[in-house]
Structures are given as structure tokens and as C-alpha cells.
Amino acid sequence: MQISIRQISNRLLLFCLVSAFTWPSNGQANLHSVPVTTLVKAGRLLDPRTGNVLAPAAILIQGDKIKQVGPPSQITDLGEAKIIDLGTATLLPGFIDSHAHLLLDIVVPPEAESRRHSNGEFAPGLLLAIVESPSKRALMGAQLAREDLESGITTVRNLGHSGIDGDSELRDAINAGRVPGPRILASGRKLITQGEYVQNLNPALSDAILQQEFLLIDGVDLARHSVRQNESHNVDVIKVSADENLTLPELSAAVEEAHRLHLKVAVHAIDATSIQTAIDAGADSIEHGNEITDLQLKQMRDKGIFLDLTPTFYGGFFLKITEPSIVMPPAVHDAELSSATRGKKRYDELVQRVLKSGVKFAAGSDMCWSYPGKTRGQASVATFVSLGEARTPALDVIRAITVNAAEMLGWQDRVGAVEPGKFADLVGVAGDPVADITELEHVGFVMKGGQVIRNDFAKH
Ligand SMILES: [Zn+2]
């Protein structure tokens, strides 16, 4: 009997459809079964929004969502719930890192090599990340994503340096259950002006190298085009790096196009001129903002623009990541130390001005360095804790990485709070994080979407 190609493909299609419904496996196994019910009990539950503590607390979880929150005696509808008892631990929402770079892990090169290869804003470590194999980079991203999750970071907004689609593919792989990691909002390539990035690169290759990492925003047409190009790679957010070259019409065009596509825009801006361009263009968040003026803080508050604080270098960070591997001449070491002290003082002042202004703020780690002795997750959470060292009240630090961050991301309906209807993303610590913010660095329990990632409180 002869059958046509079309008949064969129709039969194959039918076979596949039948198979999909009758042979559930892997991700499909639970498709039609009743979702698992879990009851998590703990000594305390902190609500970062109000600062209220529920003690003792119980959270009923069905599938990946929270169904009920209350004192254990008031939880009904228990059914066949699996019970996880965390004893006296304090629960809080899973952490949100609003400014991450999961596909970048810079090993700071020795001083001499750094000088030899110094190339404008292209530090050798950054350049190497771009020119090496994208497959290698993606696998490293999977490792750093897992390390984030194990430290309690259940949501990440990844803002660039991922290659063309590294972060959106990592997001999809995590969502498909192929690798463990946080929920990811991916920005794809960073939008930049031509600026300094091409200095000293091999001119025959520079465009090809740049295209791996960036999209240009020079001119309003290119700005719109670059937003659309990122959108075609299925990004969740647009990241623009603003410097003094970027014009208001260029950034306004990018923001307008992004908003038309229902994407928020995060703008890296350090100096007052770039910050003003970002405010005037209607950015959704300003990243870093180190040199922001009081007037600009007021403008941001009035317009509802979020400030995303990134105290990455606070407290001599650079020395901490370089000293284990680089022997510095005493003069260089001393210069680094006094620059760290000056930087700390400036950041302390910034934090006080931000708190006084009433501007909405979140926090991001901006972690993209290899930190000797720490995983990416541990290094990132240490950055949040730095905000506390800079005299941010503990509750405000916790808000900055939970409820505030969720609002900044536009995900306030799904993460950032322990409430019915939200994803069951939870973190548990042994002590009281409001009394001691460093508790965040020692999470003993992590749950993402109802799945236990770690539980050091489990009785052995
Ligand atoms: Zn960054």
C-alpha cells in the first residue's frame, strides 16, 4: 500500500497527540492530577509591607500557589496535606534580585594585565565573556542561577550581558524544569550608544563582537528598532545604559516603543545628566543612580519612578574579590582602601537622602564578579545586607528585595509577599531578620513555587 507524505505526517501528528494524552512523563506527569497540597508551619511569618509578624504561622500551598495564610489553628481545607514544620524559624517572601547578571562572572585580572589590555569600558573580563563560547556561558548561567536560588533568591531581573538570548533561554529552561533557578525577567541585549565600547577592538571584528552583547540606540529610528529586536527574542524588560551621549529623543523613543509593547524600561544612569535624561524620558526604574540630586529624587517620587539601589562596591568589595588572588603593591592597596572609605561615606549619604525623599526604591546586587569563597547567591545577598550596613532600616532592606521589587518589576500580583494567590516562594531564617539583617545571609529554608529547594531545619 502506498501512502503519501501528507498521510504519513497526519498519522504522525495523530500519534503524537494521542501519546501526549496517554503517556504523561516528566513535565506532563501532573498535568491532570490533583495539585499537591503542602502545609508549611513556622514560629513566625514576617509581612514586609506592614512589619507585622504572625506567630505561630501556617501557610497552605496548593500546587505552586499559596492558598491560605494564618495561625495553624485557623487553616482549614487541609485534606492530605504534606506537613513541613520549620520549628521556630522566621518565614519571609523569597528574595528578588532586581539587578542581576547571571551570564557574566568576571575574574578580575591582575593589575598589570588590566593596564595592558585596558579598553575603555571593556574590561578584559567582560570582553572575554563575549568572545568565548555561548554554550559555555549558558551553562555557567545555569550554575549561577542555581546558586542564587539556594541562597533564597527566587526571582531575578537579569539586566544584560547575556549574549543575544542567553537570559531568555535560561528563563525558559528553568520554567521547563530543565535546570533549577529563580524566576527570571530577561532583558536580552543592553541598549547602548556607540560611545566608548569600540575603542581598540580589532576593527574588522568589532561590530560582530558588539552585536553579541549590545544593541545600538544612536538615533530615534535605531532606538525603536533595537527595542523591537529584543522583543523578537522574547524579552520581559528593556535595559538601556544611559551616558552623556544619549539624547532625550533617543531614550524617549525607546521608552515609548517599549511601553507600546508592554515592556518596562530599566535605565542604568550614574551621573546627574544621564539621570535627568532617564527621568524626562519616563523610565520605569533608574539603576544605580549614585550621583542623584535631591531635586531629581523629588522628581522621581512625583513621577513614581523607582530607584534601584546597587550597593555592590560598598565596604571595600573590590579588595575582597581581588586580594585573595592578586598581590597588590602597598601603595595600590592603600589607594584602594581610602577610595573604599570615601565610597562608603558617599553611599551612606546617598541612602539617607533616598530615605528622606520618599522615593520608591528596590535593591539589586549587580553582581557580575567571581567572589572567592562565596557562591553567586551568597555574594548577591551580601550586597543586600550592605544596604543595612549603610544604615537602611532592616525592614526597608527587606522591602527593597521583596514587596517593592515586585512592584518595580510589575510582578506584584505574583511574587514579593506571602498572600493567597501568589506563588509559594518562601525563605526561612533561624533568627529575626529585623533585629539582625545579616540573618538574610544564612537562609535555612527555600521554597520556590511550592517545591522545597533546601531545608536545613528538617529534623535528621
Ligand atoms: Zn549592571
Coordinates of C-alpha atoms and ligand atoms in Angstrom, one line a residue:
M1 CA 0.0 0.0 0.0
Q2 CA 1.3 3.4 -1.0
I3 CA 0.7 6.3 1.3
S4 CA 1.6 9.9 0.6
I5 CA 3.9 12.1 2.7
R6 CA 0.9 14.0 3.8
Q7 CA -0.8 10.9 5.1
I8 CA 2.4 9.9 6.9
S9 CA 2.7 13.3 8.6
N10 CA -1.1 13.3 9.5
R11 CA -0.6 9.9 11.1
L12 CA 2.5 11.0 13.0
L13 CA 0.6 14.1 14.2
L14 CA -2.3 11.9 15.4
F15 CA 0.2 9.5 17.1
C16 CA 1.9 12.4 18.8
L17 CA -1.4 13.9 20.0
V18 CA -2.6 10.5 21.3
S19 CA 0.8 9.9 23.0
A20 CA 0.7 13.3 24.7
F21 CA -2.6 12.5 26.4
T22 CA -1.9 8.9 27.3
W23 CA 1.8 8.8 28.2
P24 CA 2.4 11.5 30.6
S25 CA 6.0 11.8 31.5
N26 CA 8.4 14.3 33.1
G27 CA 6.7 17.7 33.0
Q28 CA 3.4 16.3 31.9
A29 CA 3.1 13.8 34.8
N30 CA 1.0 16.1 37.0
L31 CA -0.9 17.8 34.2
H32 CA -4.3 16.2 35.1
S33 CA -3.7 15.1 38.6
V34 CA -4.8 17.0 41.7
P35 CA -2.1 19.5 42.7
V36 CA 0.0 18.6 45.7
T37 CA -1.1 20.3 49.0
T38 CA 1.6 21.3 51.4
L39 CA 1.3 23.0 54.8
V40 CA 4.4 24.9 56.0
K41 CA 4.4 25.7 59.7
A42 CA 6.9 28.1 61.4
G43 CA 7.4 30.1 64.6
R44 CA 7.0 33.4 62.8
L45 CA 5.9 34.9 59.4
L46 CA 7.1 38.4 58.6
D47 CA 5.0 40.6 56.4
P48 CA 7.5 43.1 55.0
R49 CA 4.8 45.5 53.8
T50 CA 3.5 46.2 57.4
G51 CA 6.3 44.8 59.5
N52 CA 3.7 42.7 61.3
V53 CA 4.7 39.2 62.5
L54 CA 2.3 36.3 62.6
A55 CA 3.3 33.9 65.4
P56 CA 2.9 31.0 65.1
A57 CA 2.2 30.8 61.3
A58 CA 1.0 28.3 58.8
I59 CA 0.8 28.6 55.0
L60 CA -1.3 26.2 53.0
I61 CA 0.0 25.7 49.5
Q62 CA -1.7 24.0 46.6
G63 CA 0.4 23.3 43.6
D64 CA 2.7 26.3 43.1
K65 CA 0.4 28.9 44.7
I66 CA -0.4 30.0 48.3
K67 CA -4.0 29.2 49.2
Q68 CA -4.3 30.2 52.9
V69 CA -2.2 32.1 55.5
G70 CA -3.0 32.2 59.2
P71 CA -2.4 30.8 62.6
P72 CA -2.2 27.0 62.3
S73 CA -5.5 26.5 64.2
Q74 CA -7.3 28.5 61.5
I75 CA -6.1 26.7 58.5
T76 CA -8.9 24.7 57.0
D77 CA -9.2 22.5 53.9
L78 CA -6.1 20.6 54.9
G79 CA -7.0 17.4 53.1
E80 CA -4.0 15.1 52.6
A81 CA -1.5 18.0 53.0
K82 CA 2.1 17.2 53.4
I83 CA 3.4 19.0 56.5
I84 CA 6.7 20.8 56.7
D85 CA 7.4 22.0 60.2
L86 CA 10.2 24.6 60.5
G87 CA 10.1 24.9 64.3
T88 CA 10.9 28.4 65.5
A89 CA 12.1 29.7 62.2
T90 CA 11.0 33.1 60.7
L91 CA 9.5 32.9 57.2
L92 CA 9.5 35.8 54.7
P93 CA 8.9 36.1 51.0
G94 CA 11.5 34.8 48.6
F95 CA 14.1 37.4 47.7
I96 CA 14.0 39.3 44.5
D97 CA 17.3 40.5 42.9
S98 CA 16.3 43.4 40.7
H99 CA 19.6 43.8 39.0
A100 CA 21.5 40.6 38.2
H101 CA 23.9 39.4 35.6
L102 CA 23.6 35.6 35.6
L103 CA 25.7 35.1 32.5
L104 CA 28.7 37.2 33.5
D105 CA 31.3 36.1 36.0
I106 CA 34.3 38.4 35.8
V107 CA 37.6 37.2 37.3
V108 CA 39.4 40.4 37.9
P109 CA 42.7 40.3 36.0
P110 CA 46.0 41.2 37.7
E111 CA 46.7 44.9 37.7
A112 CA 49.4 44.7 35.1
E113 CA 47.4 42.7 32.7
S114 CA 44.4 45.0 33.2
R115 CA 46.5 48.0 32.2
R116 CA 48.0 46.3 29.2
H117 CA 44.6 45.3 27.8
S118 CA 42.5 48.2 29.1
N119 CA 40.0 49.1 26.5
G120 CA 37.6 51.8 27.5
E121 CA 34.7 50.3 29.3
F122 CA 35.6 46.8 28.1
A123 CA 37.4 45.4 31.0
P124 CA 39.2 42.2 29.8
G125 CA 36.9 40.0 31.9
L126 CA 33.8 41.5 30.2
L127 CA 35.3 41.2 26.7
L128 CA 36.3 37.5 27.3
A129 CA 32.7 36.7 28.4
I130 CA 31.5 37.9 25.0
V131 CA 34.1 36.2 22.8
E132 CA 34.0 32.8 24.5
S133 CA 31.6 30.1 23.5
P134 CA 27.9 31.0 24.1
S135 CA 27.3 27.4 25.2
K136 CA 29.9 27.6 27.9
R137 CA 28.4 30.9 29.0
A138 CA 24.9 29.4 29.1
L139 CA 26.0 26.5 31.3
M140 CA 27.7 28.9 33.6
G141 CA 24.5 30.9 33.8
A142 CA 22.7 27.7 34.9
Q143 CA 25.2 27.3 37.7
L144 CA 24.8 30.9 38.9
A145 CA 21.0 30.6 38.7
R146 CA 21.1 27.5 40.9
E147 CA 23.4 29.3 43.4
D148 CA 21.0 32.3 43.5
L149 CA 18.1 30.0 44.3
E150 CA 19.9 28.1 47.0
S151 CA 20.6 31.4 48.8
G152 CA 16.9 32.4 48.8
I153 CA 16.7 34.5 45.6
T154 CA 13.6 33.1 44.0
T155 CA 13.1 35.9 41.4
V156 CA 15.8 37.7 39.3
R157 CA 15.6 40.6 36.9
N158 CA 18.6 40.0 34.6
L159 CA 19.7 43.2 33.1
G160 CA 22.1 42.5 30.3
H161 CA 25.4 40.8 29.5
S162 CA 23.9 37.5 28.5
G163 CA 24.7 37.4 24.8
I164 CA 21.8 37.6 22.3
D165 CA 19.3 35.3 24.1
G166 CA 21.2 33.7 27.0
D167 CA 19.0 35.1 29.7
S168 CA 15.7 34.4 27.9
E169 CA 16.8 30.8 27.1
L170 CA 17.9 30.3 30.7
R171 CA 14.5 31.6 31.9
D172 CA 12.7 29.2 29.6
A173 CA 14.9 26.2 30.6
I174 CA 14.2 27.0 34.3
N175 CA 10.5 27.3 33.6
A176 CA 10.5 24.0 31.7
G177 CA 12.2 22.3 34.7
R178 CA 15.4 21.5 32.8
V179 CA 17.6 23.3 35.3
P180 CA 17.0 24.8 38.8
G181 CA 16.9 28.5 39.2
P182 CA 14.9 31.6 40.1
R183 CA 12.0 33.1 38.1
I184 CA 13.8 35.3 35.6
L185 CA 12.8 38.5 33.9
A186 CA 15.2 38.7 31.0
S187 CA 16.3 41.9 29.2
G188 CA 18.2 40.4 26.4
R189 CA 20.8 42.7 25.0
K190 CA 21.6 46.0 26.6
L191 CA 20.8 49.2 24.5
I192 CA 23.8 51.5 24.4
T193 CA 25.2 54.4 22.4
Q194 CA 28.3 53.7 20.3
G195 CA 30.3 55.6 23.0
E196 CA 33.5 54.1 24.2
Y197 CA 32.8 50.4 23.8
V198 CA 34.6 50.0 20.5
Q199 CA 37.9 51.5 21.5
N200 CA 40.9 49.4 20.5
L201 CA 38.9 46.4 19.3
N202 CA 40.1 44.8 16.1
P203 CA 38.1 47.0 13.6
A204 CA 37.5 44.0 11.3
L205 CA 35.7 42.2 14.1
S206 CA 34.4 45.0 16.4
D207 CA 30.8 45.1 15.1
A208 CA 30.4 41.3 15.3
I209 CA 31.7 41.3 18.8
L210 CA 29.5 44.2 19.9
Q211 CA 26.4 42.6 18.3
Q212 CA 26.8 39.6 20.7
E213 CA 26.2 41.8 23.6
F214 CA 24.6 45.1 22.7
L215 CA 22.1 46.8 20.5
L216 CA 22.7 50.4 19.5
I217 CA 20.4 53.2 20.3
D218 CA 22.0 56.1 18.3
G219 CA 19.1 57.9 16.6
V220 CA 15.4 57.5 17.3
D221 CA 14.8 55.0 14.5
L222 CA 17.6 52.7 15.7
A223 CA 16.3 53.1 19.3
R224 CA 12.8 51.8 18.2
H225 CA 14.4 49.1 16.0
S226 CA 16.6 47.8 18.9
V227 CA 13.6 47.6 21.3
R228 CA 11.7 45.6 18.6
Q229 CA 14.7 43.4 18.0
N230 CA 15.0 42.5 21.7
E231 CA 11.2 41.9 21.8
S232 CA 11.6 39.4 18.9
H233 CA 13.8 37.4 21.3
N234 CA 11.0 37.3 23.8
V235 CA 12.4 39.6 26.5
D236 CA 10.5 40.7 29.6
V237 CA 12.1 44.1 30.1
I238 CA 14.3 46.6 28.2
K239 CA 17.6 47.7 29.7
V240 CA 19.2 50.9 28.5
S241 CA 22.6 52.2 29.5
A242 CA 22.5 56.0 29.6
D243 CA 25.6 58.1 29.4
E244 CA 26.2 61.6 28.4
N245 CA 26.0 60.7 24.7
L246 CA 22.4 59.5 24.9
T247 CA 19.9 62.2 23.9
L248 CA 16.4 62.7 25.3
P249 CA 14.7 62.0 21.9
E250 CA 16.6 58.6 21.6
L251 CA 15.7 57.4 25.1
S252 CA 12.1 58.7 24.8
A253 CA 11.7 56.8 21.5
A254 CA 13.0 53.6 23.2
V255 CA 10.7 54.1 26.2
E256 CA 7.7 54.8 24.0
E257 CA 8.3 51.7 21.9
A258 CA 8.9 49.5 24.9
H259 CA 5.7 50.7 26.6
R260 CA 3.7 50.2 23.4
L261 CA 4.9 46.5 23.6
H262 CA 4.0 46.4 27.3
L263 CA 7.7 46.2 28.4
K264 CA 9.1 48.3 31.3
V265 CA 12.4 50.1 30.8
A266 CA 15.3 50.0 33.3
V267 CA 17.9 52.7 32.7
H268 CA 21.4 52.5 34.0
A269 CA 22.3 56.0 35.0
I270 CA 25.1 57.1 37.3
D271 CA 25.8 60.9 36.7
A272 CA 23.2 63.6 37.1
T273 CA 22.9 64.3 33.4
S274 CA 22.1 60.7 32.5
I275 CA 19.7 60.5 35.4
Q276 CA 17.8 63.6 34.2
T277 CA 17.5 62.1 30.7
A278 CA 16.1 58.9 32.2
I279 CA 13.6 60.9 34.4
D280 CA 12.5 63.1 31.5
A281 CA 12.1 60.1 29.1
G282 CA 9.8 58.4 31.6
A283 CA 12.0 55.4 32.5
D284 CA 10.3 52.9 34.9
S285 CA 13.4 52.5 37.0
I286 CA 16.8 54.1 37.3
E287 CA 19.6 51.7 38.1
H288 CA 22.4 52.7 40.4
G289 CA 21.7 56.5 40.5
N290 CA 24.8 57.2 42.6
E291 CA 25.1 60.9 41.8
I292 CA 21.4 61.7 42.0
T293 CA 20.4 65.2 43.3
D294 CA 17.7 65.9 45.9
L295 CA 15.7 67.6 43.2
Q296 CA 15.9 64.5 41.0
L297 CA 14.8 62.3 43.9
K298 CA 11.8 64.5 44.3
Q299 CA 11.0 64.4 40.5
M300 CA 11.3 60.6 40.6
R301 CA 9.0 60.4 43.7
D302 CA 6.4 62.6 42.0
K303 CA 6.5 60.6 38.7
G304 CA 6.5 57.2 40.5
I305 CA 9.9 56.2 39.1
F306 CA 11.7 53.5 41.1
L307 CA 15.3 53.9 42.2
D308 CA 17.1 50.5 42.1
L309 CA 20.0 50.8 44.6
T310 CA 23.0 48.6 43.9
P311 CA 25.5 48.9 46.8
T312 CA 27.8 46.4 45.1
F313 CA 31.1 48.1 45.9
Y314 CA 30.1 49.1 49.5
G315 CA 32.7 48.4 52.2
G316 CA 35.8 47.6 50.1
F317 CA 34.2 45.0 47.8
F318 CA 36.9 45.3 45.2
L319 CA 39.6 44.5 47.8
K320 CA 37.6 41.5 48.9
I321 CA 37.4 40.0 45.5
T322 CA 40.9 40.8 44.4
E323 CA 43.1 40.3 47.4
P324 CA 42.9 36.5 47.6
S325 CA 44.4 36.2 44.1
I326 CA 46.3 39.5 43.4
V327 CA 49.3 40.7 45.4
M328 CA 49.0 44.5 45.3
P329 CA 51.9 46.8 45.9
P330 CA 51.3 48.6 49.2
A331 CA 50.7 51.9 47.5
V332 CA 47.9 50.5 45.3
H333 CA 46.4 48.7 48.3
D334 CA 46.3 51.9 50.3
A335 CA 44.8 53.8 47.5
E336 CA 42.1 51.2 47.1
L337 CA 41.4 51.3 50.8
S338 CA 41.0 55.0 51.0
S339 CA 38.8 55.0 47.9
A340 CA 36.6 52.4 49.6
T341 CA 36.3 54.6 52.7
R342 CA 35.3 57.6 50.6
G343 CA 32.9 55.5 48.6
K344 CA 31.3 54.2 51.8
K345 CA 30.8 57.7 53.1
R346 CA 29.2 58.8 49.9
Y347 CA 26.9 55.8 49.8
D348 CA 25.8 56.3 53.4
E349 CA 24.8 59.9 52.5
L350 CA 23.0 58.7 49.4
V351 CA 21.0 56.2 51.4
Q352 CA 19.9 58.8 53.9
R353 CA 18.8 61.2 51.1
V354 CA 16.9 58.4 49.4
L355 CA 15.1 57.5 52.7
K356 CA 14.3 61.1 53.4
S357 CA 12.9 61.8 49.8
G358 CA 10.2 59.2 50.0
V359 CA 11.1 57.9 46.5
K360 CA 10.2 54.2 45.9
F361 CA 13.3 52.0 45.9
A362 CA 14.3 48.4 45.4
A363 CA 17.7 46.8 45.6
G364 CA 19.8 44.8 43.1
S365 CA 23.1 43.1 43.6
D366 CA 24.6 44.0 40.2
M367 CA 26.8 41.0 41.0
C368 CA 28.9 40.0 37.9
W369 CA 32.2 39.1 39.6
S370 CA 33.6 35.9 40.8
Y371 CA 33.8 36.3 44.6
P372 CA 36.4 34.0 46.2
G373 CA 34.7 31.8 48.9
K374 CA 31.2 32.8 48.0
T375 CA 28.6 31.4 45.6
R376 CA 26.9 33.9 43.3
G377 CA 23.8 33.7 45.6
Q378 CA 25.9 34.4 48.8
A379 CA 27.7 37.3 47.1
S380 CA 24.4 38.8 45.9
V381 CA 22.6 38.5 49.3
A382 CA 25.7 40.1 51.0
T383 CA 25.1 43.1 48.7
F384 CA 21.6 43.5 50.1
V385 CA 22.9 43.3 53.6
S386 CA 25.4 46.1 52.7
L387 CA 22.3 48.3 52.3
G388 CA 21.7 47.6 56.0
E389 CA 25.3 48.5 56.9
A390 CA 24.7 51.8 55.1
R391 CA 22.1 52.5 57.8
T392 CA 19.0 51.5 55.9
P393 CA 16.5 50.2 58.5
A394 CA 16.3 46.4 58.2
L395 CA 12.6 46.4 57.3
D396 CA 13.3 48.8 54.4
V397 CA 16.1 46.4 53.2
I398 CA 13.7 43.5 53.3
R399 CA 11.0 45.6 51.4
A400 CA 13.6 46.5 48.8
I401 CA 14.1 42.9 47.9
T402 CA 10.5 41.7 48.3
V403 CA 7.4 43.8 48.0
N404 CA 9.0 46.9 46.5
A405 CA 11.0 45.0 44.0
A406 CA 7.9 43.1 42.9
E407 CA 6.1 46.3 42.2
M408 CA 9.1 47.7 40.3
L409 CA 9.1 44.6 38.1
G410 CA 5.3 44.8 37.6
W411 CA 5.0 41.3 39.2
Q412 CA 3.2 42.5 42.4
D413 CA 0.4 40.1 41.5
R414 CA 2.6 37.0 41.7
V415 CA 5.7 37.5 44.0
G416 CA 7.1 39.6 46.8
A417 CA 4.5 38.8 49.5
V418 CA 3.2 35.7 51.3
E419 CA -0.5 36.0 50.4
P420 CA -3.2 33.8 48.9
G421 CA -2.9 33.7 45.1
K422 CA 0.8 34.4 45.0
F423 CA 3.5 31.9 44.1
A424 CA 4.6 29.9 47.1
D425 CA 8.1 31.4 47.1
L426 CA 9.4 31.4 50.7
V427 CA 12.6 31.8 52.7
G428 CA 13.2 30.8 56.3
V429 CA 15.9 32.0 58.6
A430 CA 16.7 30.9 62.2
G431 CA 16.7 34.3 63.9
D432 CA 14.9 37.6 63.5
P433 CA 16.0 39.4 60.3
V434 CA 14.5 42.7 61.5
A435 CA 16.7 42.6 64.6
D436 CA 19.7 41.4 62.6
I437 CA 19.8 41.9 58.8
T438 CA 22.7 39.5 58.4
E439 CA 20.2 36.7 59.0
L440 CA 19.4 37.0 55.3
E441 CA 22.9 35.6 54.6
H442 CA 22.0 32.4 56.4
V443 CA 18.8 31.1 54.9
G444 CA 17.9 27.6 56.1
F445 CA 14.8 27.0 54.1
V446 CA 14.0 27.9 50.5
M447 CA 10.8 27.1 48.6
K448 CA 10.0 28.1 45.0
G449 CA 6.6 27.5 43.6
G450 CA 5.7 25.0 46.4
Q451 CA 8.9 23.0 45.8
V452 CA 11.4 22.7 48.6
I453 CA 14.9 23.8 47.3
R454 CA 16.6 23.4 50.7
N455 CA 15.5 22.7 54.2
D456 CA 18.3 22.8 56.8
F457 CA 15.6 22.9 59.6
A458 CA 14.4 19.4 58.8
K459 CA 15.0 17.1 61.8
H460 CA 17.5 14.4 60.8
Ligands
ZN1 ZN 24.6 46.0 35.9

